[in-house]
Coordinates of C-alpha atoms and ligand atoms in Angstrom, one line a residue:
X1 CA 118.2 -8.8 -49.8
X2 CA 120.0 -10.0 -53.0
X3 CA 123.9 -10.2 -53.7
X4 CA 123.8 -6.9 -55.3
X5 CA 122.8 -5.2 -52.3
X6 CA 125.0 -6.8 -50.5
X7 CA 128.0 -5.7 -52.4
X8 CA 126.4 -2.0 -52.6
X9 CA 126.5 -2.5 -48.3
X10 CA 130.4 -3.3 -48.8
X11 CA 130.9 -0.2 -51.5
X12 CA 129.2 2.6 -48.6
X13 CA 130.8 0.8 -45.4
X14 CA 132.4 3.7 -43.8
X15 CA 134.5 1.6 -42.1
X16 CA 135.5 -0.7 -45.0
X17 CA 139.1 0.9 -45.0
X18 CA 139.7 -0.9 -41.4
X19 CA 140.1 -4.3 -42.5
X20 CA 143.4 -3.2 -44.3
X21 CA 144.7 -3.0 -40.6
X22 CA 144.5 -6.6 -40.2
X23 CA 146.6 -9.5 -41.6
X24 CA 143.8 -12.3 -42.3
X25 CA 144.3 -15.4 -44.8
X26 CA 143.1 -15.8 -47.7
X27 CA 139.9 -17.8 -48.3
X28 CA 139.3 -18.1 -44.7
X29 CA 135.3 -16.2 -43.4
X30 CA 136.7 -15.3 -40.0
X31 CA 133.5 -15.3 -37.4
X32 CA 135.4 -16.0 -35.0
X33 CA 136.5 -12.1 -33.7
X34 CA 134.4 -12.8 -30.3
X35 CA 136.9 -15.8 -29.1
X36 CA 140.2 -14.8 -30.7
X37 CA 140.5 -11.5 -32.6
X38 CA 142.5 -11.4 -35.9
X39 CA 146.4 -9.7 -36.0
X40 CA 146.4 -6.1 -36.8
X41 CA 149.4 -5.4 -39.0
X42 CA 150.7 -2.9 -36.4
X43 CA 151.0 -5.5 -33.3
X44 CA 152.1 -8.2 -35.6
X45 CA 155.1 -5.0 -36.4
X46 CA 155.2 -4.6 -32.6
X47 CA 155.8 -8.2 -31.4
X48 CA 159.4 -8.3 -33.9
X49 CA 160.6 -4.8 -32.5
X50 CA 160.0 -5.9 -28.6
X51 CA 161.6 -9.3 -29.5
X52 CA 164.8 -8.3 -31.9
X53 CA 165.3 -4.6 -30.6
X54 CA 163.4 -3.9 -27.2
X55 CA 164.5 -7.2 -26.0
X56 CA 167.5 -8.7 -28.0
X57 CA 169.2 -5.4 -28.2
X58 CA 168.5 -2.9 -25.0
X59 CA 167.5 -5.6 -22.6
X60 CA 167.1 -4.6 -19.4
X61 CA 167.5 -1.2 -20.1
X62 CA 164.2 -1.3 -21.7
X63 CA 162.6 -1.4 -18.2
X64 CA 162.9 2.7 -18.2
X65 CA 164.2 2.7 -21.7
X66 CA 161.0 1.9 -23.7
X67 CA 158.6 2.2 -20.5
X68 CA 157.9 -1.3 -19.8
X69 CA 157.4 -0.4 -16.2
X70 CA 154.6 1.7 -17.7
X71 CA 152.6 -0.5 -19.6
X72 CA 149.8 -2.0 -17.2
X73 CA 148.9 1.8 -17.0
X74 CA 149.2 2.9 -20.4
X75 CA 147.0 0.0 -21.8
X76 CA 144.9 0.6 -19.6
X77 CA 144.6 4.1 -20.4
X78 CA 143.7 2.6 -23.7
X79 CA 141.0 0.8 -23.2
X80 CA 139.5 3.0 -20.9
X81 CA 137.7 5.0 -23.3
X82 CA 136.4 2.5 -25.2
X83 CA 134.1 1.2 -21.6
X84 CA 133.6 4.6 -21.0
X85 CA 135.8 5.5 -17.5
X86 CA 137.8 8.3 -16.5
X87 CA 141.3 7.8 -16.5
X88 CA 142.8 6.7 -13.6
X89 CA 140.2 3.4 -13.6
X90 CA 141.5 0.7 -15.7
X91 CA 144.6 -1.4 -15.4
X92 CA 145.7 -4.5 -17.7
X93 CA 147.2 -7.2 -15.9
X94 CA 146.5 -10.8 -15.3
X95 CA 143.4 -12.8 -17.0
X96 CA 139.4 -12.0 -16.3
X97 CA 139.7 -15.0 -13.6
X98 CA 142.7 -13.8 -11.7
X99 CA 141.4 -10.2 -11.6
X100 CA 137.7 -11.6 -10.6
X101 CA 139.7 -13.2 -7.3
X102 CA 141.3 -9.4 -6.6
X103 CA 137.9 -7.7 -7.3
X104 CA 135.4 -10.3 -5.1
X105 CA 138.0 -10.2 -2.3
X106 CA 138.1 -6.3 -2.3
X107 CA 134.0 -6.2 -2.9
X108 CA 133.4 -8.8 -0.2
X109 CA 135.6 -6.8 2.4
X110 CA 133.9 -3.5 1.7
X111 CA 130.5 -5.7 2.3
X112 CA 131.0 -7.1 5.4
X113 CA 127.7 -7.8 6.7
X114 CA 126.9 -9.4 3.7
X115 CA 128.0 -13.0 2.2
X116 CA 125.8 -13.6 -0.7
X117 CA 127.3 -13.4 -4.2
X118 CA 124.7 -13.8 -6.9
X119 CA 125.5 -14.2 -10.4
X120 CA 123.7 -16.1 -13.8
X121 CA 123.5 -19.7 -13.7
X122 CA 124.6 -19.3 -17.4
X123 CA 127.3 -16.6 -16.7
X124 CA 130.7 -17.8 -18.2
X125 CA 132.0 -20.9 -15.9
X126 CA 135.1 -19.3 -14.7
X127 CA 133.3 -16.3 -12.9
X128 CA 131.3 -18.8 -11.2
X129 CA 134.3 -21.1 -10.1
X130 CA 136.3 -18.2 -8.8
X131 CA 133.2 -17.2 -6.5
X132 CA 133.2 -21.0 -5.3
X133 CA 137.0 -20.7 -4.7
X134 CA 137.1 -17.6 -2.7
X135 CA 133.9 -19.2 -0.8
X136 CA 136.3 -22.2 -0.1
X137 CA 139.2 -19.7 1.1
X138 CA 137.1 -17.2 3.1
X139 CA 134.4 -20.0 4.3
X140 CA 130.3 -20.1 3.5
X141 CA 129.9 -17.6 6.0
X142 CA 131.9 -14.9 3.7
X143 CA 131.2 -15.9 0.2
X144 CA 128.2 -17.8 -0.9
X145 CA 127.8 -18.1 -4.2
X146 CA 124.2 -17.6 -5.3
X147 CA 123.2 -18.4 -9.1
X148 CA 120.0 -17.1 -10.6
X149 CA 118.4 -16.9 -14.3
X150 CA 118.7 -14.2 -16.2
X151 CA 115.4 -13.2 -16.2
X152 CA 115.3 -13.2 -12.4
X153 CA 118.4 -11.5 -11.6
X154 CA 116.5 -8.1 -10.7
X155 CA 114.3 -10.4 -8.1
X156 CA 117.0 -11.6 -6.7
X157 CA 118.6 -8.1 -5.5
X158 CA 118.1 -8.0 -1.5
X159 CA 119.7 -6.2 1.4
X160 CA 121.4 -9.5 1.9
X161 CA 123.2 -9.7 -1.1
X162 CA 126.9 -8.8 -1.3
X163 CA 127.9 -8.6 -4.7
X164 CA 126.0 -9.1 -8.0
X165 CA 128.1 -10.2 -10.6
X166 CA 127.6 -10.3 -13.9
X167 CA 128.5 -10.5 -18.1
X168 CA 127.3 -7.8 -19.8
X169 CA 126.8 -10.2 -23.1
X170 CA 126.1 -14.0 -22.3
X171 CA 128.8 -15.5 -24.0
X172 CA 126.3 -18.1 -25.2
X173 CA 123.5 -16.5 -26.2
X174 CA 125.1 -13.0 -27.2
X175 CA 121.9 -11.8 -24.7
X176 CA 122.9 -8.0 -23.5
X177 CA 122.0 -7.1 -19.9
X178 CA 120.7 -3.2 -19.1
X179 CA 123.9 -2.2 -17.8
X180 CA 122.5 1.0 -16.1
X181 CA 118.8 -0.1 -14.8
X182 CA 120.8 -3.4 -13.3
X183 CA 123.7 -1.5 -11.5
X184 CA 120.8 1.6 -10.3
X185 CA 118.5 -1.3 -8.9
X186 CA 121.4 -3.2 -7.1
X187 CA 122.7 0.4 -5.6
X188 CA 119.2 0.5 -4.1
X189 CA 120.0 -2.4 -2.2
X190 CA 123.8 -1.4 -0.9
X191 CA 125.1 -4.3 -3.3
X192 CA 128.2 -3.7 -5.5
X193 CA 128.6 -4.6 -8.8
X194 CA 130.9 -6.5 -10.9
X195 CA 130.3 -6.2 -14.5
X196 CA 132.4 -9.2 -17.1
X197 CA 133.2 -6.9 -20.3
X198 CA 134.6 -10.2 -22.3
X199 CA 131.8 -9.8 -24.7
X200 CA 131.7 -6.0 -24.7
X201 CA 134.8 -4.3 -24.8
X202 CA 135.8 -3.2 -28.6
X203 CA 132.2 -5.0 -29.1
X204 CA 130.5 -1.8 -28.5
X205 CA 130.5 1.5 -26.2
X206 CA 130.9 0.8 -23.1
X207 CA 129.4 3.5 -20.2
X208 CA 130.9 2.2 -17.1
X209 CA 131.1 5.9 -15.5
X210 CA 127.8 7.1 -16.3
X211 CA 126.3 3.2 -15.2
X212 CA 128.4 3.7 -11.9
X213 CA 129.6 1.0 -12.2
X214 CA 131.2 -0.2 -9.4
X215 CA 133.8 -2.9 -10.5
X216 CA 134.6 -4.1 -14.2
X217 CA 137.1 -6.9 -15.6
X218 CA 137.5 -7.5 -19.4
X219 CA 139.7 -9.1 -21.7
X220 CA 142.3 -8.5 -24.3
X221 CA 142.2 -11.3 -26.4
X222 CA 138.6 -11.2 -28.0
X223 CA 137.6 -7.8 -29.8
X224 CA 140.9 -6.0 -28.7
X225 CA 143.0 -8.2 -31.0
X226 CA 145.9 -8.5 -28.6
X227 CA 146.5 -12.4 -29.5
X228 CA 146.1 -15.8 -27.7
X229 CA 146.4 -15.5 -23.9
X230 CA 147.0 -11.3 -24.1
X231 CA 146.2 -9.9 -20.5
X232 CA 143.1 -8.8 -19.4
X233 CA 141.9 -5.5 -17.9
X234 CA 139.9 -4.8 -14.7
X235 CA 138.2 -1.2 -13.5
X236 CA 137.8 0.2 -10.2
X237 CA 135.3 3.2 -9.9
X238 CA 137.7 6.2 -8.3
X239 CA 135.0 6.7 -5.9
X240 CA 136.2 3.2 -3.9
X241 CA 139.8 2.9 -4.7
X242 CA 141.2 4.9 -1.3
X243 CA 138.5 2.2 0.6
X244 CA 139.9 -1.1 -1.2
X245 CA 142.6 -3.5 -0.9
X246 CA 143.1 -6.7 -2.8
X247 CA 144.7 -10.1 -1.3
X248 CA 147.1 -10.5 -4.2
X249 CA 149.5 -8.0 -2.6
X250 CA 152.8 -8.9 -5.1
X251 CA 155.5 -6.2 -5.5
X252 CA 154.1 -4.4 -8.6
X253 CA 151.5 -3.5 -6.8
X254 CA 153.2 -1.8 -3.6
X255 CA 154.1 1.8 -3.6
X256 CA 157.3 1.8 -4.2
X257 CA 158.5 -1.8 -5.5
X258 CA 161.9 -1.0 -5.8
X259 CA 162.5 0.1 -2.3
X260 CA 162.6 -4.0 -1.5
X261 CA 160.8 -3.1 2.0
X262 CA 159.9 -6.1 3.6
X263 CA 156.4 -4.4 4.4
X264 CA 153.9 -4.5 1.8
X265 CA 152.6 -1.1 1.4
X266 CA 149.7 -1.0 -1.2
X267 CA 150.1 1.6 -4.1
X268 CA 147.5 4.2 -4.6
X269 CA 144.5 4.0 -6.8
X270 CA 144.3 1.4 -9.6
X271 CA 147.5 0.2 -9.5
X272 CA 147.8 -1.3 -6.6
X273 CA 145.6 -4.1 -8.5
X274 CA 148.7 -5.3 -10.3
X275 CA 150.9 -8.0 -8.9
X276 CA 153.5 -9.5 -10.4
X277 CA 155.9 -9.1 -13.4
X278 CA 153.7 -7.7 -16.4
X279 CA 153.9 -10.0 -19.5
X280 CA 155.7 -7.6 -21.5
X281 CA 155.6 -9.4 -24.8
X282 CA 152.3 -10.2 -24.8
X283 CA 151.3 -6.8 -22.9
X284 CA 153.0 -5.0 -25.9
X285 CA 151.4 -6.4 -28.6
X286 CA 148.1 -5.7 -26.8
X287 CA 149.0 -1.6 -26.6
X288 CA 150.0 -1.9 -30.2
X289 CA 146.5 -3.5 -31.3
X290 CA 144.4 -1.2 -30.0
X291 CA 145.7 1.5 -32.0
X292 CA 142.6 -0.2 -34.3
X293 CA 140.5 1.9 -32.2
X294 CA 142.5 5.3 -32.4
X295 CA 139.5 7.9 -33.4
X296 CA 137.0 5.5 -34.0
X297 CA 133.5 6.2 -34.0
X298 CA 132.1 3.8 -31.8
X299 CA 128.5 4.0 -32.9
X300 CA 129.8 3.1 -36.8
X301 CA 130.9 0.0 -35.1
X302 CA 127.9 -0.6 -33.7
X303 CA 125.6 0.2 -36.3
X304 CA 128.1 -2.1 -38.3
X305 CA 127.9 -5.0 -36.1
X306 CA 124.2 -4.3 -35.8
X307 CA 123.6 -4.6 -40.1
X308 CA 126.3 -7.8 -40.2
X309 CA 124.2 -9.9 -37.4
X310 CA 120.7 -8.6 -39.2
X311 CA 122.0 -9.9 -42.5
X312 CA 123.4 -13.3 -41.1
X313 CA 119.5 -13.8 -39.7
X314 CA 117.9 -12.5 -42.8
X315 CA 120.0 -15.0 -44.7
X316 CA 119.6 -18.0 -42.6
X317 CA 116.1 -17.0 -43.1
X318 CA 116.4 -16.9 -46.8
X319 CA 116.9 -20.7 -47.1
X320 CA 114.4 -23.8 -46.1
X321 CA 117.2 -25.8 -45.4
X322 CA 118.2 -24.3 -43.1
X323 CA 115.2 -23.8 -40.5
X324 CA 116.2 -27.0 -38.4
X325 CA 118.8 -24.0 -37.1
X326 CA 116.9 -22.8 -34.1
X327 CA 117.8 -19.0 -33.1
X328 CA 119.0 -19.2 -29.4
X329 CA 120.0 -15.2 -29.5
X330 CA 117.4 -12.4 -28.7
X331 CA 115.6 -11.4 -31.8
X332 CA 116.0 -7.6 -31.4
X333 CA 119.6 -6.2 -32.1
X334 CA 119.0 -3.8 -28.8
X335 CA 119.4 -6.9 -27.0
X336 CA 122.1 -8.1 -28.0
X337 CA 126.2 -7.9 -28.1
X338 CA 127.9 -8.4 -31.4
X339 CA 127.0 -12.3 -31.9
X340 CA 124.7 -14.8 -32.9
X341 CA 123.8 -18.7 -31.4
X342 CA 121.8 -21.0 -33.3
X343 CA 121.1 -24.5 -32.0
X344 CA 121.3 -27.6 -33.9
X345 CA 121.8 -31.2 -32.8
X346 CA 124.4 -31.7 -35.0
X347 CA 126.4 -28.4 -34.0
X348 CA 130.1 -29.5 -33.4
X349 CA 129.9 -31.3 -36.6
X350 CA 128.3 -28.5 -38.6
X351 CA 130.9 -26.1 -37.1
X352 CA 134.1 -28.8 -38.2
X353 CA 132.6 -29.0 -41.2
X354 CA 132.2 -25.1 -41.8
X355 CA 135.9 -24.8 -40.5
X356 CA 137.1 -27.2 -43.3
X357 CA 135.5 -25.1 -46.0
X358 CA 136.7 -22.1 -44.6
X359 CA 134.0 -20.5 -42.6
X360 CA 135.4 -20.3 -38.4
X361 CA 132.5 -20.1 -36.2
X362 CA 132.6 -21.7 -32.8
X363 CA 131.1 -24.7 -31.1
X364 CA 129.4 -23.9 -27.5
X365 CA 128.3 -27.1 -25.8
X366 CA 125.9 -29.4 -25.9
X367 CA 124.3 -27.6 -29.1
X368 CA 125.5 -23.9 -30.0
X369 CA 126.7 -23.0 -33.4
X370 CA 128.5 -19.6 -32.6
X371 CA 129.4 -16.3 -34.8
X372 CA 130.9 -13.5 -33.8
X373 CA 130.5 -10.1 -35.8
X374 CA 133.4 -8.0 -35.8
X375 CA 132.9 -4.9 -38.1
X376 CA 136.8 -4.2 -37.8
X377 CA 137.3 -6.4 -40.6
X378 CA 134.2 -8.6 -41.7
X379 CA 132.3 -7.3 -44.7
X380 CA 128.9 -7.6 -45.6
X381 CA 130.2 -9.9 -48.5
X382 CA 131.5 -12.4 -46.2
X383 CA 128.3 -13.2 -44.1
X384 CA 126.1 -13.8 -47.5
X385 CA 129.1 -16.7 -48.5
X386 CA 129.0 -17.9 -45.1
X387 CA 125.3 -18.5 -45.1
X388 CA 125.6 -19.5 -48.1
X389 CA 128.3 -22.3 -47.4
X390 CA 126.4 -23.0 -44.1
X391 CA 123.1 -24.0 -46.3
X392 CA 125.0 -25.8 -48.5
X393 CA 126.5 -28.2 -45.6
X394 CA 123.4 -28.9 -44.0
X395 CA 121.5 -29.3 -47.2
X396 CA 124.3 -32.2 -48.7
X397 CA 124.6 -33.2 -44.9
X398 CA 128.0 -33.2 -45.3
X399 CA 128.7 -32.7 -41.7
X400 CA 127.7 -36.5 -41.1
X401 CA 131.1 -37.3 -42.9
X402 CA 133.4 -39.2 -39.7
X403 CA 136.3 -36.7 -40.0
X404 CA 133.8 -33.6 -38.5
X405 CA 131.9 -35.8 -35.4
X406 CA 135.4 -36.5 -33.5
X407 CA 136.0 -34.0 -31.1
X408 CA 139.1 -32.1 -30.7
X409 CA 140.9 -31.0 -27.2
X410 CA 140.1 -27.5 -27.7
X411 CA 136.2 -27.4 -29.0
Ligands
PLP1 C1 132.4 -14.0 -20.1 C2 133.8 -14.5 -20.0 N1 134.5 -14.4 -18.8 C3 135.7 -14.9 -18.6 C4 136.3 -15.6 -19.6 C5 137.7 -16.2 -19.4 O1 138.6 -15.3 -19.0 P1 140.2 -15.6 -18.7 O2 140.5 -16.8 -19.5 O3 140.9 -14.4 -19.1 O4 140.2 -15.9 -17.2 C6 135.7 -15.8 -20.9 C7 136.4 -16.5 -21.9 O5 135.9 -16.7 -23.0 C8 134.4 -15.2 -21.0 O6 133.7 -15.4 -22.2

């Protein structure tokens, strides 16, 4: 593919219009949607009229007057169809590591023959600590946390097994799991299923209904654009939620929090997953972002996503100086979520020094040059320079410069 045909790409993307949504500096080659997405113009509108008016002006009032009591719910209702569940399913509240504690606890006490919770030895770390933690709370003999390969997950799926939990999209290796075939061959065995959307929500069409999936948690920080540190989600099949009941039993989640009972009496369905005071700033900006997704055609996005990630490996293949980069992400785009590793042994440098010129990847430990493709407001223009920029660091070796080997706090 030459330049020419990568502008034409740009001049037919359906989905070009989109980026105009978005408030992204100039001379900056953002590939970095997959850890923190960009500001949509609307939540950046949002955040100053829920500070100056919501907040500054009706205060407390705001509570009824502009719904805050309602948010969790009506987030959620937002994000539900974009993983595919009914409403009445998804809830924002907390973080992905907070909601995983609610949703083991529940899963485990609906299991409780069982004690074995088996996830990927490569799944994201905090999924794994917060099975060790509730092992510590509830002892070995509840919760014991059982970590398998990927490829061996389906092996692993035994009448002993509690829980399998899982990320959709390895947040390394971008690899994408067989939602569907996974959850039906756990079923078999009477395990329940948590599924980690971080990867996946606003990545791609989700099908948590039609996968049955038991239990989902997500977050709103990545492909939903709702800023650094916006609340996550979490899902709870209806089929389960008059059978569940989570340990985090705070007031928002009793049915009827302003009754100030001394009892705790767990609200019904969903909701009684939320617990404390909703981050309402944060929460707010959140609801307004996803209005990116109002009437979007999901399989644009993918097929987007999809042509973005073929071109960044075409281009990478386009160039000799570059084939030190070792491909660490399945070859076939069905395989995969909406991003790309590539392993060097110079990668934290490489990725400084792409930074400084303007190109924001990320850095994965020990050796993982990350980019993430988000169709919202990437265009095919921007991953031929970014190739382009890549080759011509590693060919000048440019990297080796002192100011890109220190490590920062935040990799
Ligand atoms: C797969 C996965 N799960 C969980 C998390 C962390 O979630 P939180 O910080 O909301 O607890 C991340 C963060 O990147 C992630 O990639």
């Amino acid at each position: 593919m030459n330049y020419q045909d990568v502008l034409f790409l740009d001049k037919h993307d359906p989905l070009a219009a989109k980026r105009q949504e978005f408030s992204l500096p100039a001379d900056c080659i953002y590939l970095d949607g997959n850890s923190l997405g960009a500001l949509p113009l609307a939540a950046h509108k949002r955040a100053s009229e829920v500070v100056s008016e919501q907040w500054g002006n009706d205060l407390i009032q705001s509570w009824n007057k502009h719904q805050w009591i309602d948010l969790p719910r009506q987030v959620g209702e937002k994000i539900a169809p974009l993983v595919g569940a009914a409403p009445g399913q998804v809830i924002c509240c907390d973080s992905i590591s907070v909601n995983l504690f609610k949703l083991l606890c529940s899963a485990l006490h609906m299991q409780p023959d069982r004690k074995l919770v088996v996830s990927q030895a490569d799944n994201f770390p905090t999924d794994l600590y917060m099975v060790q933690g509730v092992s510590e709370l509830l002892s070995s003999e509840r919760c014991t946390l059982q970590m398998v390969s990927e490829d061996t997950i389906e092996n692993a799926l035994n009448d002993q097994v509690a829980v399998l939990l899982l990320s959709q999209v390895n947040f390394r290796s971008g690899k994408l799991l067989d939602m569907q075939k996974i959850t039906q061959k756990a079923h078999k065995k009477g395990i329940l299923v948590i599924w980690d959307l971080a990867h996946s929500a606003g990545a791609f069409q989700v099908e948590l209904d039609q996968c049955q999936v038991d239990f989902a948690v997500g977050c709103g920080y990545k492909y939903l654009n709702g800023g650094p540190g916006a609340p996550a989600f979490l899902y709870v099949a209806k089929r389960h939620q008059q059978f569940v009941q989570q340990p985090l039993s705070g007031w928002m989640g009793h049915k009827a929090p302003f009754k100030f009972d001394a009892q705790y009496i767990a609200s019904e369905g969903v909701q009684q997953y939320l617990c404390g005071t909703p981050p309402i700033l944060s929460m707010s900006v959140l609801d307004a972002a996803l209005g990116v997704y109002e009437k979007l055609d999901m399989d644009l996005l993918r097929k987007k996503s999809v042509g973005l990630s073929e071109l960044f490996m075409q281009s990478v293949d386009q160039y000799e100086v570059l084939s030190d980069l070792h491909l660490h992400s399945p070859l076939q785009a069905e395989h995969r979520g909406s991003q790309l590793a590539y392993q060097h042994p110079a990668a934290y440098a490489i990725c400084q020094n792409l930074i400084a010129r303007g190109v924001i990847g990320d850095f994965r430990a020990p050796d993982i040059l990350r980019f993430g493709f988000t169709p919202l407001y990437l265009r095919y223009e921007d991953i031929w320079q970014a190739v382009k920029i890549l080759a011509e660091i590693i060919g000048d070796k440019t990297y080796l410069d002192e100011k890109y080997t220190t490590e920062q706090k935040v990799t």
